[in-house]
Short mmCIF file of C-alpha atoms in Angstrom, two decimals:
data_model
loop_
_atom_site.label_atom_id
_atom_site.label_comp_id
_atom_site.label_asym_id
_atom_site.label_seq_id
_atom_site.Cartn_x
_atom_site.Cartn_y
_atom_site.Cartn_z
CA UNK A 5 21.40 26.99 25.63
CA UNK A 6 19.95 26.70 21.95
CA UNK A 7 20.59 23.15 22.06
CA UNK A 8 18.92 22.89 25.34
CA UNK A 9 15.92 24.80 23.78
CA UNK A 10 15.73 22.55 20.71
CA UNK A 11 15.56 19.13 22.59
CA UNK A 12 12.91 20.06 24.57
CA UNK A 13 11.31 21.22 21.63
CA UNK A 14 11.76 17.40 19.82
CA UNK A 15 11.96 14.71 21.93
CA UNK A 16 13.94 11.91 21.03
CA UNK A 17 11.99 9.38 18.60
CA UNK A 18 11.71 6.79 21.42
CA UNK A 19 9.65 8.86 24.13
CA UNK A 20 7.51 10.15 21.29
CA UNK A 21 7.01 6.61 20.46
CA UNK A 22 6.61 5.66 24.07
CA UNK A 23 3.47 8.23 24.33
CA UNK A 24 1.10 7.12 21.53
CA UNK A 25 -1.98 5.43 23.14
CA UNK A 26 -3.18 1.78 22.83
CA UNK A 27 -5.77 2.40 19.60
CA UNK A 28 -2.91 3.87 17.75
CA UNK A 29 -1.10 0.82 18.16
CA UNK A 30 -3.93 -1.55 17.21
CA UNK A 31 -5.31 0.30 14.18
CA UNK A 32 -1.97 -0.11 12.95
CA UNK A 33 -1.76 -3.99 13.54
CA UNK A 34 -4.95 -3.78 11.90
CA UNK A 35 -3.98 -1.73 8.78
CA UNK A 36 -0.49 -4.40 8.64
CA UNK A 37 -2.54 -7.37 8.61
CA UNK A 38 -4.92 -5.82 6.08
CA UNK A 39 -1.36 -4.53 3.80
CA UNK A 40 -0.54 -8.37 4.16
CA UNK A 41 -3.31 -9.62 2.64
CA UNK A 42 -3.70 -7.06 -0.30
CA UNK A 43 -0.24 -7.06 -1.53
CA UNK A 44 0.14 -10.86 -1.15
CA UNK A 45 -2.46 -10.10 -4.24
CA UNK A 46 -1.57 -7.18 -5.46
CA UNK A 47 2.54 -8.14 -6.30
CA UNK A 48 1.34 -11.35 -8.35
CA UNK A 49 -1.99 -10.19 -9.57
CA UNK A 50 -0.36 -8.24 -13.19
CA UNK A 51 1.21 -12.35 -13.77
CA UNK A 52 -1.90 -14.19 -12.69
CA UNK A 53 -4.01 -11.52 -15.60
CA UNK A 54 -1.86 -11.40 -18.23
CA UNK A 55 1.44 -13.33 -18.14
CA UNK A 56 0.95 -15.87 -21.27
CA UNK A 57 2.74 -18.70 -20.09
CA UNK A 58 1.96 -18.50 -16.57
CA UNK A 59 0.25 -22.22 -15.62
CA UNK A 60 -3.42 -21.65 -14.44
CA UNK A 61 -2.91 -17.72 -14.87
CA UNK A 62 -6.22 -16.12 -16.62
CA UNK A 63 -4.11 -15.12 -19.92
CA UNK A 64 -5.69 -11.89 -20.77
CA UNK A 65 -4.49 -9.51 -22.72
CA UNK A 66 -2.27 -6.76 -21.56
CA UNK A 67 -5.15 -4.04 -22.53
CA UNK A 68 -7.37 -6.25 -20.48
CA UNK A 69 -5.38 -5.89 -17.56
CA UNK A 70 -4.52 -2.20 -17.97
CA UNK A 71 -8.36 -2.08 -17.94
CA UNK A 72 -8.92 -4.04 -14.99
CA UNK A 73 -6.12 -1.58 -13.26
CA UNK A 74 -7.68 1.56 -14.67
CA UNK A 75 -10.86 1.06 -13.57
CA UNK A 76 -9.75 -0.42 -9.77
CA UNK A 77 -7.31 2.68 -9.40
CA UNK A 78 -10.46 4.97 -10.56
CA UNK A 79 -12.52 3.41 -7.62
CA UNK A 80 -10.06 2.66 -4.96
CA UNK A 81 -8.74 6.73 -5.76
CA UNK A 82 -12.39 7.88 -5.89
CA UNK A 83 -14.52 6.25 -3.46
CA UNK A 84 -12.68 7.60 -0.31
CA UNK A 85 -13.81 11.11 -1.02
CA UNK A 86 -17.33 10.65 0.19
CA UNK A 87 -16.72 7.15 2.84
CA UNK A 88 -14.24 9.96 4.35
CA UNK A 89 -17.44 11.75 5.42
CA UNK A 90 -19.17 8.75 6.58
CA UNK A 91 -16.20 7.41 8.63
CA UNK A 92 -16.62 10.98 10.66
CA UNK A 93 -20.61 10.25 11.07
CA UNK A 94 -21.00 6.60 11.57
CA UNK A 95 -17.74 5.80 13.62
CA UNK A 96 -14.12 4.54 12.34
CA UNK A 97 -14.59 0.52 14.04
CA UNK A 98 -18.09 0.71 11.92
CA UNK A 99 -16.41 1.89 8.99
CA UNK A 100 -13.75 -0.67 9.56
CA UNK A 101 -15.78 -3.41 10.25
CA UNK A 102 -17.77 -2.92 6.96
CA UNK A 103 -14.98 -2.72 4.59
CA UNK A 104 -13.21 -6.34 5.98
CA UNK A 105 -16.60 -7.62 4.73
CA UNK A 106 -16.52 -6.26 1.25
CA UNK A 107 -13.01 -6.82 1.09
CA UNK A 108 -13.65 -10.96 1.92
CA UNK A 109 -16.16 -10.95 -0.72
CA UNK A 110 -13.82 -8.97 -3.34
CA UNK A 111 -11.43 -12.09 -2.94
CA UNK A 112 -13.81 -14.66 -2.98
CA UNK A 113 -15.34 -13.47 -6.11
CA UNK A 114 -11.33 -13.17 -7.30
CA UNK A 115 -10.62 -16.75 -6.52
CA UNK A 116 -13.63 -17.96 -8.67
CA UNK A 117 -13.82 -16.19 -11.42
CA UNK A 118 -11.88 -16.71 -14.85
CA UNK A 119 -13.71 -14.79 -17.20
CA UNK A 120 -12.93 -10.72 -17.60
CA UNK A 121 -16.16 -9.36 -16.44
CA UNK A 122 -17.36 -11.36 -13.44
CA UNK A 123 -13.13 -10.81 -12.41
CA UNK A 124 -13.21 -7.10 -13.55
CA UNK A 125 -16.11 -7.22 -10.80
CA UNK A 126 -14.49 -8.70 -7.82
CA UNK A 127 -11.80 -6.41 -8.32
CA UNK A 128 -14.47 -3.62 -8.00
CA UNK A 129 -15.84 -4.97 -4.71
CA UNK A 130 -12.02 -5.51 -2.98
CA UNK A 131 -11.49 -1.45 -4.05
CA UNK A 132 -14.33 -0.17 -3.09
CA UNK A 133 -13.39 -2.27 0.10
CA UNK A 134 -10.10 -0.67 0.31
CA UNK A 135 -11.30 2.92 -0.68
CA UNK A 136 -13.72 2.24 2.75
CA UNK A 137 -11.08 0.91 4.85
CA UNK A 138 -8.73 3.96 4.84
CA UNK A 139 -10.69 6.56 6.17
CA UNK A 140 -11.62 4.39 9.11
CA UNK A 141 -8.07 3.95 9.90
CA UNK A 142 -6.41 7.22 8.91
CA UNK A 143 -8.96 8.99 10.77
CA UNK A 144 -7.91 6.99 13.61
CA UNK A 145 -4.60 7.74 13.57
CA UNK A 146 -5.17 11.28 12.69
CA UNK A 147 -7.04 11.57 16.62
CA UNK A 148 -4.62 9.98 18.08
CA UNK A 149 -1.32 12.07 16.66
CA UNK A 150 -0.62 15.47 18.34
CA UNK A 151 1.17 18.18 15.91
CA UNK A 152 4.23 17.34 17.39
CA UNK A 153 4.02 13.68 16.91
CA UNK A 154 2.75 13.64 13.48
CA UNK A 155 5.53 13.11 11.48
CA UNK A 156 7.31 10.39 13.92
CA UNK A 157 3.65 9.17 13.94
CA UNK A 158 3.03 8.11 10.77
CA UNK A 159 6.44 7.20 9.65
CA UNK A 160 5.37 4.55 12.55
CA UNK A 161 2.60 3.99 10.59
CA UNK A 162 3.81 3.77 6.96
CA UNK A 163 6.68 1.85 8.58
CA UNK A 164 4.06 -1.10 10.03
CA UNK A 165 2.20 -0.41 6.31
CA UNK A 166 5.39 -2.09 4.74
CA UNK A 167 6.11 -4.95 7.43
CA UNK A 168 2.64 -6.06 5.84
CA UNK A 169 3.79 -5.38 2.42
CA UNK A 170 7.03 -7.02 2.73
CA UNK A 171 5.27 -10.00 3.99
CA UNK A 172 2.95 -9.75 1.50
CA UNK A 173 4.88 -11.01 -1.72
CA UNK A 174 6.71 -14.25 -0.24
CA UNK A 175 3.44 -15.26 0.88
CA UNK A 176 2.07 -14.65 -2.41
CA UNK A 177 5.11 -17.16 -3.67
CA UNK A 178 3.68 -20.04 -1.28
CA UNK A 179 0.38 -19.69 -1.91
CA UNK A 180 0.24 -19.74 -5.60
CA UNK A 181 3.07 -22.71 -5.30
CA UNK A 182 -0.23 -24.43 -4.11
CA UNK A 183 -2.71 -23.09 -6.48
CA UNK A 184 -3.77 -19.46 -7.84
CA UNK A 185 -7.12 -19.06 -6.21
CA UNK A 186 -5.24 -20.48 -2.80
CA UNK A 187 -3.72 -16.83 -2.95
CA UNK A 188 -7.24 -15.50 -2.74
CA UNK A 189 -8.57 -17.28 -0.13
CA UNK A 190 -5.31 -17.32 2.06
CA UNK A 191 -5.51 -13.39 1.72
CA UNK A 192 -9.46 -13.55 2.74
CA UNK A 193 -8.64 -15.41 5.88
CA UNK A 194 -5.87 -13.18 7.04
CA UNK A 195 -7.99 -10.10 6.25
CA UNK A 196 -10.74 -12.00 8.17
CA UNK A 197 -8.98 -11.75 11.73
CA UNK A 198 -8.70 -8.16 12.04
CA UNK A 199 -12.70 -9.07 13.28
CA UNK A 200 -11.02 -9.84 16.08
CA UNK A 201 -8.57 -7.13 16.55
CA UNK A 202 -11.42 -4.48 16.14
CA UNK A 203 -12.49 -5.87 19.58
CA UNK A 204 -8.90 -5.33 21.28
CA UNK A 205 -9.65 -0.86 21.52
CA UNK A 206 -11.83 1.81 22.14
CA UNK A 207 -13.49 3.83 19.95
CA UNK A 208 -11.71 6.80 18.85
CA UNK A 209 -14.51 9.70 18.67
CA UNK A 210 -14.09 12.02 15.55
CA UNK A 211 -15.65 14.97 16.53
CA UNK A 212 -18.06 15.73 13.89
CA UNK A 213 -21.35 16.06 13.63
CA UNK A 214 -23.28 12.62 14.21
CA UNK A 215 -26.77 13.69 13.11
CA UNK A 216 -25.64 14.89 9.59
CA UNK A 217 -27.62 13.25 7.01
CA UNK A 218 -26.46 11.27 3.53
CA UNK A 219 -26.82 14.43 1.70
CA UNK A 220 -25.61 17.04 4.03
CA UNK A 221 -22.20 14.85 4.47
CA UNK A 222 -22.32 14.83 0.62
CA UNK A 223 -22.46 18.80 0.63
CA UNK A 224 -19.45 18.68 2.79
CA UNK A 225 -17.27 16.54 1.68
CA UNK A 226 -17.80 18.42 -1.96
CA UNK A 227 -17.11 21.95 -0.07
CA UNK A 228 -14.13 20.49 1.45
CA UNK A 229 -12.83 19.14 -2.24
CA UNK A 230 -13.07 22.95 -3.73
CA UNK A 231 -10.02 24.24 -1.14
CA UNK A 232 -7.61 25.89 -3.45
CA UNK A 233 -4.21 24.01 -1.34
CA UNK A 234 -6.20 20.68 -1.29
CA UNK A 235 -6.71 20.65 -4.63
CA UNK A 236 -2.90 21.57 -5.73
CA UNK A 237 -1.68 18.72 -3.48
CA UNK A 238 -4.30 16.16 -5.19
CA UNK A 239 -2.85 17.29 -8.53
CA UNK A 240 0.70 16.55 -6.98
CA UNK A 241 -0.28 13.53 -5.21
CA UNK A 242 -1.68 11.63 -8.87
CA UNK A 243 1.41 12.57 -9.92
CA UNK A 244 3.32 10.65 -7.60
CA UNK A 245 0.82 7.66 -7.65
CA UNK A 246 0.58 7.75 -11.69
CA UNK A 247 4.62 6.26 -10.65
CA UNK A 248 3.86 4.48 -7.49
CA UNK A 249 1.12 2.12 -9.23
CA UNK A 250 3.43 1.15 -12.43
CA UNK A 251 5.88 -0.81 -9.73
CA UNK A 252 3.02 -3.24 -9.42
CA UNK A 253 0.54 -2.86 -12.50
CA UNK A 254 3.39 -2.75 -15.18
CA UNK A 255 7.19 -3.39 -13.12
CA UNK A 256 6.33 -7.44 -12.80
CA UNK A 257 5.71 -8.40 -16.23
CA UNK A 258 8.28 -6.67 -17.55
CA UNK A 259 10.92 -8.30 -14.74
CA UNK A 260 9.46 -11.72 -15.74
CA UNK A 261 9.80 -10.89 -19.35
CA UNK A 262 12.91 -8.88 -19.32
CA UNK A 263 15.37 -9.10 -16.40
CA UNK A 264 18.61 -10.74 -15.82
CA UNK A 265 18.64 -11.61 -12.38
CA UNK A 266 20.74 -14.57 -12.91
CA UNK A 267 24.04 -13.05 -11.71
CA UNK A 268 23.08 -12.06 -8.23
CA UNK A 269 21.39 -15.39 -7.87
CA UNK A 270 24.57 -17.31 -8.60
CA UNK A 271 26.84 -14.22 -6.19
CA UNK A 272 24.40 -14.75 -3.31
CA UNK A 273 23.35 -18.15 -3.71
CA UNK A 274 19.93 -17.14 -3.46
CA UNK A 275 17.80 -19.91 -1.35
CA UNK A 276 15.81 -21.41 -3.94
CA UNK A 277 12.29 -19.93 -2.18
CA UNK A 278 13.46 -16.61 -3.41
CA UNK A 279 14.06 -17.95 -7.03
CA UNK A 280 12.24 -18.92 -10.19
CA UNK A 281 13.69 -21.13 -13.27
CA UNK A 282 13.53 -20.06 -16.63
CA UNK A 283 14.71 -20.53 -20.17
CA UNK A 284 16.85 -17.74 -19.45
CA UNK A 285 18.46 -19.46 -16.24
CA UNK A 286 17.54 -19.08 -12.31
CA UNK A 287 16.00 -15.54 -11.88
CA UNK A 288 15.03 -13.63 -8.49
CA UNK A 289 11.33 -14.49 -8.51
CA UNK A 290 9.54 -10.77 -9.63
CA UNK A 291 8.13 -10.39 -6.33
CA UNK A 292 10.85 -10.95 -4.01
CA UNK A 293 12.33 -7.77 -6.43
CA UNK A 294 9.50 -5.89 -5.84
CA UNK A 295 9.88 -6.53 -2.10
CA UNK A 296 13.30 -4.81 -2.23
CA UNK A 297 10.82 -1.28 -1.61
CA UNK A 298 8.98 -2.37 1.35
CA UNK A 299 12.22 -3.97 3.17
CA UNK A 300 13.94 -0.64 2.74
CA UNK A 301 10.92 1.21 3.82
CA UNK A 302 10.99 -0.81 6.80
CA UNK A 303 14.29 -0.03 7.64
CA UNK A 304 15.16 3.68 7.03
CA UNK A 305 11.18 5.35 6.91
CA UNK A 306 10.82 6.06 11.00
CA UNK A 307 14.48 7.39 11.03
CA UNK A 308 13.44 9.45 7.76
CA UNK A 309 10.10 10.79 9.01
CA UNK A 310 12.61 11.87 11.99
CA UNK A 311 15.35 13.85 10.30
CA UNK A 312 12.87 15.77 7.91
CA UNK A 313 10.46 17.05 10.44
CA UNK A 314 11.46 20.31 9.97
CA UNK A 315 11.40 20.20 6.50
CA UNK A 316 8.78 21.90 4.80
CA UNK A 317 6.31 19.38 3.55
CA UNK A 318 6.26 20.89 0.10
CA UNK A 319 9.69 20.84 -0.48
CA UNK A 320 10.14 16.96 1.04
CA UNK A 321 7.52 15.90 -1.33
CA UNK A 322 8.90 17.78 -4.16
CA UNK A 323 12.27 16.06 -3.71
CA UNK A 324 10.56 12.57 -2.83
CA UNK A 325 8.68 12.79 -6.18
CA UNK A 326 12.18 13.31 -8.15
CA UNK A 327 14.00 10.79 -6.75
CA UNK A 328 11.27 8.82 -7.22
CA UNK A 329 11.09 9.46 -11.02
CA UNK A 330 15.11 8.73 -11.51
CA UNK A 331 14.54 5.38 -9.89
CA UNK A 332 10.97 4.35 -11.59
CA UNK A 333 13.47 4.97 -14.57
CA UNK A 334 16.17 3.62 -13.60
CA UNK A 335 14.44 0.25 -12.69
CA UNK A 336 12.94 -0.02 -16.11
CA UNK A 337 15.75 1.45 -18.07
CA UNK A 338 17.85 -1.85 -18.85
CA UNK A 339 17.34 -5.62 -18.45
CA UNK A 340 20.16 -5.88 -15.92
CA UNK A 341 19.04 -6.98 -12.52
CA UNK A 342 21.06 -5.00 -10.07
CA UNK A 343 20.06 -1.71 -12.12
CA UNK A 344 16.38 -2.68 -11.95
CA UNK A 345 16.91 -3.31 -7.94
CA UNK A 346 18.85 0.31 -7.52
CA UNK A 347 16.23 2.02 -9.13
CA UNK A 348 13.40 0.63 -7.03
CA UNK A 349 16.08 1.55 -4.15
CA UNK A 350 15.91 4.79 -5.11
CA UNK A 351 12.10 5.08 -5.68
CA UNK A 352 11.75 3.37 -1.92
CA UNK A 353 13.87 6.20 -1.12
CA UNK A 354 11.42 9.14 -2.88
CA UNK A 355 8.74 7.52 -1.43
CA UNK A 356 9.65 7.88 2.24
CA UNK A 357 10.37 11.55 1.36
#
């Protein structure tokens, strides 16, 4: 009888799958295409800045780019706050629409600039892009989840998140095989066709007041901010991101610069797209190592989302953030290759809790 009780109480994760409507679908094609084209930047980006002997990298200084990373993390963290507000007044497919445009720009400006400032800028304009972005989507998917769908729901979504990301980094590897600023303007056209898939739903209504004005959306959005339990879980939250960002601001370099990959290249016979050569021997090119997080998202984070419905949340992101921390060490903890690849395992692991 009590197991009788409890399935009807979760359905199995394919008919909660099978009921999520059409926009829920397609603002998650949108949001992969969009991960695609930002991490096919973001997983080469810390080389193309600061790596010295990178060919046709920029060669700035390693306080230069922990500038550059400060200040886009500042925006892109920032910025949200208030579009949030403006996503619920002027429409999520607006929102959207607007952000792919500042995005394009932010990697146009990328691809042509070599000297810090005007670069420092374009990265600017693709975060404030990205800050503008999420609350069109999330939002979406947010109106489209019921309670009892949520967690299934956006472990679909995180899940599609990381198909992008995975995809993300061997493109990358092509594109800058052809030139650096081809990784730029490849990303800008592939962030330039979810134009069309904006066309392919309806618009998702939020609810909220649509004659609100700049400054009474402001007021809000501030009000909102003050919550006692939103602003404990924003304290948490930078905790975990303080982690999440040094597996692509700092992780690269210091693969490139430090690793030993060598072995597992010569175990697995490693195809040599997946490889680069170096003084040191053949190495696992850094990105296809940092790709070793989204693959295992993409494999484990629907089941995850599953199991630990019934978790508390505050205990499943307590745990996530330590396992996270043992494998953020672990990664960076020796030069040996399969360590490194264990420990972002285990942060891909924390991550999904």
């Amino acid at each position: 009888m009590t197991d009788n009780v409890q399935s009807q109480r979760q359905p199995g994760m394919f008919a909660q799958l099978a009921r999520f409507p059409r926009a829920f679908w397609m603002v998650n094609l949108i949001e992969m295409l969009e991960r695609l084209a930002y991490y096919g930047v973001r997983v080469v980006i810390p080389i193309y800045i600061a790596q010295a002997d990178e060919p046709g990298g920029l060669h700035f200084s390693q306080i230069d780019k922990g500038i550059i990373f400060a200040v886009w993390a500042l925006v892109e963290s920032l910025v949200p706050v208030f579009s949030g507000g403006f996503a619920d007044r002027y429409g999520y497919k607006k929102t959207i629409g607007a952000s792919l445009t500042i995005y394009i720009i932010g990697y146009l400006i990328m691809a042509t600039q070599r000297e810090f400032w005007p670069f420092l800028f374009g990265c600017v304009i693709l975060s404030i892009g990205v800050a503008i972005f999420k609350p069109g989507v999330q939002g979406t998917l947010a109106k489209t989840l019921r309670n009892e769908d949520s967690s299934i729901g956006w472990g679909t979504f995180y899940m599609l998140v990381n198909i992008g990301g995975f995809l993300g980094p061997p493109l990358a590897h092509f594109l800058y095989g052809l030139s650096w600023p081809m990784v730029f303007y490849g990303c800008a056209i592939i962030c330039s066709l979810n134009y069309l898939m904006l066309f392919t739903y309806k618009e998702v209504e939020s609810g909220s007041d649509k004659s609100a004005g700049v400054i009474a959306i402001a007021k809000m959005t501030f009000r909102n901010m003050m919550r006692p339990r939103l602003v404990v879980f924003i304290l948490i939250m930078s905790g975990f991101w303080l982690m999440f960002n040094q597996l692509f601001d700092m992780l690269p370099n210091f693969i490139v610069d430090w690793i030993d990959s060598s072995n597992i290249v010569a175990a697995l016979h490693l195809p040599g797209f997946m490889t680069v050569d170096t003084s040191r021997g053949t190495q696992i090119a850094q990105e296809w190592m940092i790709d070793v997080n989204s693959g295992l998202i993409i494999l484990l984070v629907v089941y995850i989302s599953w199991l630990v419905a019934r978790m508390r949340r505050v205990h499943s992101i307590l745990i996530g953030i330590t396992i996270s921390s043992v494998g953020l060490v672990l990664a960076g903890f020796t030069t040996a290759g399969v360590l490194c690849i264990i420990g972002i395992m285990c942060f891909s692991v924390g991550e999904m809790l």
